């Protein structure tokens, strides 16, 4: 098959154009999420005119935006009407695992401005977010309540299905105490305690975070868990039989990860299990969705996604042995380790 270049008089296409227009696709995606178009298609196909009338938009530009997103598989155009595909259904607000909140977060100006700083990041190694906002990401969230709510909503949406996928692949102990370090509002701990009725749990995070936990209203878990506030860089609750670190280590550079892991190790005895839930990147260049997330870490935080070998080295330096890596049906894997 002959190849063509710009010199042939044909415009180039393929991956280069997909990348070049990537911000346009993201902006179109954000627009339909903001206007709730997927919810309007939940009951069946509608024309651009109907959708525009119901969403308070204009039919002609809406049709063009939907046509673009149809080319990416989120919608389908049939006889002048638009149909929501299985992929596009994740934009609905009323479905389990809705991804509308993550879409709104990752297409927010916070991330667009941070991404614009990547050329400078290549020279300095510093996150573009810090340069754009004059503040580290989490400090900015603390100072900006509406962005903090957006972030919390997106993380809750992303976490829901991941928690179930984690317990699918892990052999939970029949009894003992599980300590969820940096457990946020307690979604994973709730899932674990529900799956393993013989376990008790400790939800450990910043006091202001655990104050809004998801477990207080769970009558079936009453008396089986407690919340404890603190700083996981300094210490974590002692005496657990199983420790959890979900989506924590990828937020931090190696030196900070070692501080967290060593705090966990000080709280444990040899043989104690640790489950690290994070993406595990392939080391052979195989495509993986977390490769893009790794760039988010680069532009927003100082963290990174890691390979199994990189996890093994971190764990060994902190006094743990990597036992195995368990893939899940989500982007995350479970890195199982043991205190030595």
Short mmCIF file of C-alpha atoms in Angstrom, two decimals:
data_model
loop_
_atom_site.label_atom_id
_atom_site.label_comp_id
_atom_site.label_asym_id
_atom_site.label_seq_id
_atom_site.Cartn_x
_atom_site.Cartn_y
_atom_site.Cartn_z
CA UNK A 1 0.00 0.00 0.00
CA UNK A 2 1.40 3.36 -1.00
CA UNK A 3 2.07 5.97 1.64
CA UNK A 4 1.35 9.63 1.14
CA UNK A 5 3.07 12.70 2.48
CA UNK A 6 2.22 16.38 2.52
CA UNK A 7 4.38 16.71 -0.59
CA UNK A 8 1.96 14.39 -2.44
CA UNK A 9 -0.71 17.05 -2.10
CA UNK A 10 -2.68 15.01 0.43
CA UNK A 11 -3.30 16.31 3.91
CA UNK A 12 -1.82 14.06 6.61
CA UNK A 13 -4.18 12.33 9.01
CA UNK A 14 -4.23 9.49 11.49
CA UNK A 15 -2.58 9.70 14.92
CA UNK A 16 -0.94 13.07 14.28
CA UNK A 17 -4.26 14.76 13.56
CA UNK A 18 -5.97 12.93 16.43
CA UNK A 19 -3.37 14.41 18.77
CA UNK A 20 -3.38 17.83 17.18
CA UNK A 21 -7.16 18.11 17.56
CA UNK A 22 -7.25 16.41 20.94
CA UNK A 23 -8.16 19.55 22.87
CA UNK A 24 -11.06 20.13 20.49
CA UNK A 25 -12.49 16.68 21.19
CA UNK A 26 -12.07 17.27 24.93
CA UNK A 27 -13.86 20.61 24.74
CA UNK A 28 -16.71 19.07 22.76
CA UNK A 29 -16.98 16.29 25.33
CA UNK A 30 -17.13 18.83 28.13
CA UNK A 31 -19.84 20.79 26.34
CA UNK A 32 -22.23 17.84 26.03
CA UNK A 33 -21.51 16.83 29.63
CA UNK A 34 -22.27 20.34 30.90
CA UNK A 35 -25.55 20.49 28.99
CA UNK A 36 -26.67 16.98 30.05
CA UNK A 37 -27.13 15.70 26.51
CA UNK A 38 -26.59 12.05 27.49
CA UNK A 39 -29.41 12.23 30.05
CA UNK A 40 -31.72 13.57 27.35
CA UNK A 41 -30.98 10.52 25.19
CA UNK A 42 -31.57 7.98 27.96
CA UNK A 43 -35.09 7.17 26.70
CA UNK A 44 -34.15 6.85 23.04
CA UNK A 45 -33.05 8.75 19.92
CA UNK A 46 -33.74 12.44 19.49
CA UNK A 47 -32.99 14.96 16.79
CA UNK A 48 -30.56 17.80 17.34
CA UNK A 49 -33.55 20.13 17.35
CA UNK A 50 -35.27 18.25 20.18
CA UNK A 51 -32.05 18.06 22.15
CA UNK A 52 -31.39 21.74 21.67
CA UNK A 53 -34.88 22.70 22.81
CA UNK A 54 -34.61 20.56 25.95
CA UNK A 55 -31.07 21.64 26.83
CA UNK A 56 -31.36 25.34 26.09
CA UNK A 57 -28.79 25.18 23.29
CA UNK A 58 -28.90 25.86 19.52
CA UNK A 59 -29.61 22.97 17.16
CA UNK A 60 -27.08 23.66 14.40
CA UNK A 61 -23.89 23.88 16.51
CA UNK A 62 -25.12 21.04 18.74
CA UNK A 63 -25.57 18.76 15.71
CA UNK A 64 -22.02 19.49 14.60
CA UNK A 65 -20.56 18.80 18.03
CA UNK A 66 -22.51 15.55 18.32
CA UNK A 67 -21.33 14.55 14.84
CA UNK A 68 -17.73 14.99 16.00
CA UNK A 69 -18.28 12.90 19.13
CA UNK A 70 -20.11 10.30 17.06
CA UNK A 71 -16.86 9.84 15.16
CA UNK A 72 -15.32 8.81 18.49
CA UNK A 73 -18.06 6.31 19.29
CA UNK A 74 -20.00 8.20 21.99
CA UNK A 75 -23.09 8.80 19.84
CA UNK A 76 -24.49 7.41 16.62
CA UNK A 77 -26.49 9.32 14.01
CA UNK A 78 -29.40 7.43 12.48
CA UNK A 79 -31.96 8.97 10.09
CA UNK A 80 -31.45 12.46 11.42
CA UNK A 81 -31.52 11.47 15.09
CA UNK A 82 -28.77 10.85 17.61
CA UNK A 83 -28.46 7.66 19.63
CA UNK A 84 -26.44 7.21 22.79
CA UNK A 85 -23.94 4.35 22.49
CA UNK A 86 -22.77 2.07 25.29
CA UNK A 87 -19.60 4.16 25.62
CA UNK A 88 -21.54 7.41 25.66
CA UNK A 89 -23.93 6.10 28.32
CA UNK A 90 -21.18 6.64 30.91
CA UNK A 91 -21.95 10.38 30.56
CA UNK A 92 -25.39 9.89 32.09
CA UNK A 93 -25.81 11.04 35.68
CA UNK A 94 -28.20 8.24 36.68
CA UNK A 95 -26.11 5.16 35.89
CA UNK A 96 -23.78 3.19 38.17
CA UNK A 97 -20.21 4.27 37.57
CA UNK A 98 -21.21 7.51 35.84
CA UNK A 99 -18.16 9.26 34.44
CA UNK A 100 -19.75 12.69 33.99
CA UNK A 101 -18.00 14.12 37.06
CA UNK A 102 -14.54 12.86 36.01
CA UNK A 103 -15.11 14.29 32.52
CA UNK A 104 -15.96 17.68 34.00
CA UNK A 105 -12.91 17.56 36.25
CA UNK A 106 -10.31 16.47 33.71
CA UNK A 107 -11.59 18.98 31.15
CA UNK A 108 -11.73 21.79 33.73
CA UNK A 109 -9.58 24.87 33.29
CA UNK A 110 -7.33 23.59 36.12
CA UNK A 111 -6.12 20.74 33.97
CA UNK A 112 -6.13 22.69 30.71
CA UNK A 113 -3.85 25.35 32.19
CA UNK A 114 -1.62 22.73 33.80
CA UNK A 115 -1.32 20.89 30.48
CA UNK A 116 -0.35 24.11 28.73
CA UNK A 117 2.69 24.20 31.00
CA UNK A 118 4.11 20.86 29.84
CA UNK A 119 6.75 22.51 27.58
CA UNK A 120 8.13 24.32 30.64
CA UNK A 121 7.79 21.18 32.77
CA UNK A 122 10.14 19.40 30.37
CA UNK A 123 12.79 21.98 31.25
CA UNK A 124 12.15 22.36 34.98
CA UNK A 125 10.55 19.12 36.09
CA UNK A 126 8.03 21.19 38.03
CA UNK A 127 4.25 20.75 37.63
CA UNK A 128 2.60 23.17 35.24
CA UNK A 129 -0.22 23.55 37.75
CA UNK A 130 2.07 25.23 40.30
CA UNK A 131 3.26 27.74 37.72
CA UNK A 132 -0.28 28.48 36.50
CA UNK A 133 -1.88 28.91 39.91
CA UNK A 134 1.04 29.82 42.16
CA UNK A 135 0.08 27.01 44.53
CA UNK A 136 0.38 23.22 44.73
CA UNK A 137 -2.70 21.33 43.58
CA UNK A 138 -4.03 20.12 46.94
CA UNK A 139 -3.35 23.49 48.60
CA UNK A 140 -5.33 25.15 45.80
CA UNK A 141 -8.24 22.76 46.36
CA UNK A 142 -8.29 23.62 50.06
CA UNK A 143 -8.56 27.31 49.15
CA UNK A 144 -11.17 26.85 46.40
CA UNK A 145 -14.30 25.05 47.68
CA UNK A 146 -16.03 24.69 44.30
CA UNK A 147 -12.97 23.02 42.76
CA UNK A 148 -12.60 20.82 45.83
CA UNK A 149 -16.21 19.66 45.43
CA UNK A 150 -15.58 18.93 41.75
CA UNK A 151 -12.49 16.90 42.63
CA UNK A 152 -14.26 14.95 45.40
CA UNK A 153 -17.21 14.19 43.12
CA UNK A 154 -14.93 12.95 40.35
CA UNK A 155 -12.87 10.78 42.69
CA UNK A 156 -16.02 9.27 44.21
CA UNK A 157 -17.35 8.43 40.74
CA UNK A 158 -14.08 6.82 39.69
CA UNK A 159 -13.68 4.90 42.93
CA UNK A 160 -17.06 3.20 43.06
CA UNK A 161 -16.47 0.49 40.48
CA UNK A 162 -12.76 0.16 41.31
CA UNK A 163 -13.55 -0.82 44.90
CA UNK A 164 -15.67 -3.75 43.77
CA UNK A 165 -13.01 -4.80 41.28
CA UNK A 166 -10.37 -4.79 44.03
CA UNK A 167 -12.31 -7.13 46.30
CA UNK A 168 -13.00 -9.43 43.35
CA UNK A 169 -9.33 -10.31 43.01
CA UNK A 170 -8.12 -10.17 46.63
CA UNK A 171 -8.29 -12.97 49.16
CA UNK A 172 -9.55 -11.10 52.21
CA UNK A 173 -8.80 -12.58 55.64
CA UNK A 174 -11.67 -14.16 57.56
CA UNK A 175 -10.92 -12.07 60.64
CA UNK A 176 -8.67 -9.39 62.07
CA UNK A 177 -8.35 -5.66 61.47
CA UNK A 178 -7.89 -3.85 58.16
CA UNK A 179 -6.43 -0.32 58.21
CA UNK A 180 -7.27 1.87 55.23
CA UNK A 181 -4.42 4.41 55.13
CA UNK A 182 -5.40 7.62 53.38
CA UNK A 183 -8.80 5.99 52.92
CA UNK A 184 -10.64 9.22 52.16
CA UNK A 185 -14.34 8.91 52.86
CA UNK A 186 -14.08 5.14 53.29
CA UNK A 187 -15.50 3.70 50.08
CA UNK A 188 -12.94 0.90 49.83
CA UNK A 189 -13.12 0.10 53.54
CA UNK A 190 -16.91 -0.11 53.31
CA UNK A 191 -16.57 -2.53 50.39
CA UNK A 192 -14.02 -4.68 52.23
CA UNK A 193 -16.04 -4.87 55.45
CA UNK A 194 -19.17 -5.73 53.51
CA UNK A 195 -17.39 -8.53 51.63
CA UNK A 196 -15.69 -9.92 54.76
CA UNK A 197 -18.11 -9.85 57.73
CA UNK A 198 -15.45 -11.15 60.14
CA UNK A 199 -13.20 -8.12 59.70
CA UNK A 200 -13.07 -4.90 61.68
CA UNK A 201 -11.65 -1.72 60.19
CA UNK A 202 -9.88 1.59 60.79
CA UNK A 203 -10.42 4.52 58.43
CA UNK A 204 -7.32 6.70 58.63
CA UNK A 205 -7.03 10.08 56.93
CA UNK A 206 -7.04 13.78 57.70
CA UNK A 207 -9.62 14.70 60.34
CA UNK A 208 -11.59 16.92 57.95
CA UNK A 209 -11.79 14.10 55.42
CA UNK A 210 -12.99 11.32 57.70
CA UNK A 211 -15.59 13.69 59.15
CA UNK A 212 -17.51 13.24 55.87
CA UNK A 213 -17.15 9.45 55.73
CA UNK A 214 -19.52 7.06 53.97
CA UNK A 215 -19.72 4.48 56.77
CA UNK A 216 -21.64 6.29 59.52
CA UNK A 217 -25.00 5.50 57.96
CA UNK A 218 -24.25 1.82 57.36
CA UNK A 219 -26.21 -0.03 60.04
CA UNK A 220 -24.71 -3.38 59.01
CA UNK A 221 -21.22 -2.08 59.80
CA UNK A 222 -22.06 -0.53 63.18
CA UNK A 223 -19.46 -1.40 65.80
CA UNK A 224 -17.06 -2.90 63.26
CA UNK A 225 -15.01 0.16 62.41
CA UNK A 226 -13.59 3.39 63.77
CA UNK A 227 -12.16 6.54 62.24
CA UNK A 228 -8.82 8.00 63.21
CA UNK A 229 -7.33 11.28 62.00
CA UNK A 230 -3.65 11.85 61.40
CA UNK A 231 -0.75 12.37 59.01
CA UNK A 232 0.36 9.26 57.13
CA UNK A 233 3.80 10.75 56.56
CA UNK A 234 4.39 10.61 60.31
CA UNK A 235 2.56 7.51 61.54
CA UNK A 236 -0.37 5.18 60.95
CA UNK A 237 -2.47 3.10 63.37
CA UNK A 238 -0.63 0.07 64.72
CA UNK A 239 -1.77 -3.51 65.05
CA UNK A 240 -3.56 -4.06 61.76
CA UNK A 241 -3.58 -7.44 60.06
CA UNK A 242 -4.07 -5.93 56.61
CA UNK A 243 -3.16 -2.43 55.40
CA UNK A 244 -4.59 -0.68 52.35
CA UNK A 245 -3.09 2.16 50.28
CA UNK A 246 -5.46 3.01 47.44
CA UNK A 247 -4.48 5.69 44.92
CA UNK A 248 -2.04 7.22 47.38
CA UNK A 249 1.47 6.40 46.18
CA UNK A 250 0.89 7.64 42.63
CA UNK A 251 0.34 11.14 44.02
CA UNK A 252 3.89 11.38 45.36
CA UNK A 253 7.53 11.19 44.25
CA UNK A 254 9.64 8.28 45.46
CA UNK A 255 11.05 10.02 48.52
CA UNK A 256 7.57 10.82 49.84
CA UNK A 257 6.30 7.34 49.01
CA UNK A 258 9.10 5.94 51.15
CA UNK A 259 8.03 8.15 54.05
CA UNK A 260 4.49 6.76 53.79
CA UNK A 261 5.59 3.15 53.37
CA UNK A 262 8.06 3.36 56.25
CA UNK A 263 5.34 4.77 58.49
CA UNK A 264 3.21 1.75 57.59
CA UNK A 265 6.13 -0.61 58.19
CA UNK A 266 6.73 0.82 61.67
CA UNK A 267 3.12 0.01 62.51
CA UNK A 268 3.39 -3.62 61.39
CA UNK A 269 5.10 -6.88 62.31
CA UNK A 270 6.80 -9.26 59.87
CA UNK A 271 4.25 -11.06 57.75
CA UNK A 272 1.64 -8.28 57.79
CA UNK A 273 0.01 -7.86 54.38
CA UNK A 274 -0.12 -4.57 52.50
CA UNK A 275 -2.31 -4.02 49.44
CA UNK A 276 -1.33 -1.08 47.23
CA UNK A 277 -4.08 -0.21 44.75
CA UNK A 278 -2.68 1.81 41.85
CA UNK A 279 -2.16 1.49 38.13
CA UNK A 280 0.81 -0.72 37.23
CA UNK A 281 2.40 0.30 33.97
CA UNK A 282 3.75 -2.33 31.57
CA UNK A 283 7.53 -2.15 31.17
CA UNK A 284 7.56 -3.08 27.48
CA UNK A 285 5.76 -0.12 25.96
CA UNK A 286 2.41 -1.90 25.71
CA UNK A 287 -0.52 0.52 25.53
CA UNK A 288 -2.15 1.19 28.90
CA UNK A 289 -4.69 3.90 29.86
CA UNK A 290 -2.59 4.90 32.87
CA UNK A 291 0.16 6.18 30.57
CA UNK A 292 -2.06 9.27 30.09
CA UNK A 293 -2.73 9.42 33.83
CA UNK A 294 1.03 9.46 34.37
CA UNK A 295 1.18 12.72 32.40
CA UNK A 296 -1.61 14.12 34.58
CA UNK A 297 0.63 13.36 37.57
CA UNK A 298 3.50 15.11 35.80
CA UNK A 299 1.56 18.27 35.09
CA UNK A 300 -0.49 18.55 38.30
CA UNK A 301 1.47 16.85 41.08
CA UNK A 302 4.96 15.45 41.60
CA UNK A 303 3.78 11.87 41.54
CA UNK A 304 3.90 9.21 38.86
CA UNK A 305 2.50 5.88 37.75
CA UNK A 306 4.95 2.99 38.19
CA UNK A 307 5.90 -0.40 36.78
CA UNK A 308 5.95 -3.56 38.87
CA UNK A 309 9.74 -3.34 39.16
CA UNK A 310 9.50 0.25 40.39
CA UNK A 311 6.96 -0.78 43.02
CA UNK A 312 9.17 -3.68 44.06
CA UNK A 313 12.14 -1.35 44.60
CA UNK A 314 10.09 1.13 46.66
CA UNK A 315 8.61 -1.61 48.79
CA UNK A 316 12.00 -3.24 49.39
CA UNK A 317 13.50 0.07 50.53
CA UNK A 318 10.67 0.42 53.05
CA UNK A 319 10.90 -3.10 54.47
CA UNK A 320 8.31 -4.94 52.38
CA UNK A 321 8.54 -7.76 49.84
CA UNK A 322 6.40 -7.64 46.70
CA UNK A 323 4.42 -10.87 46.57
CA UNK A 324 2.42 -10.47 43.36
CA UNK A 325 0.53 -8.03 41.15
CA UNK A 326 -3.16 -8.72 40.63
CA UNK A 327 -4.78 -7.01 37.63
CA UNK A 328 -8.41 -5.93 38.00
CA UNK A 329 -11.15 -5.10 35.50
CA UNK A 330 -10.38 -1.42 36.07
CA UNK A 331 -7.29 0.60 35.22
CA UNK A 332 -5.89 -0.18 38.69
CA UNK A 333 -4.06 -3.29 39.84
CA UNK A 334 -3.48 -4.60 43.36
CA UNK A 335 0.17 -4.80 44.39
CA UNK A 336 0.29 -7.31 47.23
CA UNK A 337 3.26 -7.02 49.59
CA UNK A 338 4.38 -8.46 52.91
CA UNK A 339 6.35 -6.89 55.76
CA UNK A 340 9.77 -8.52 56.23
#
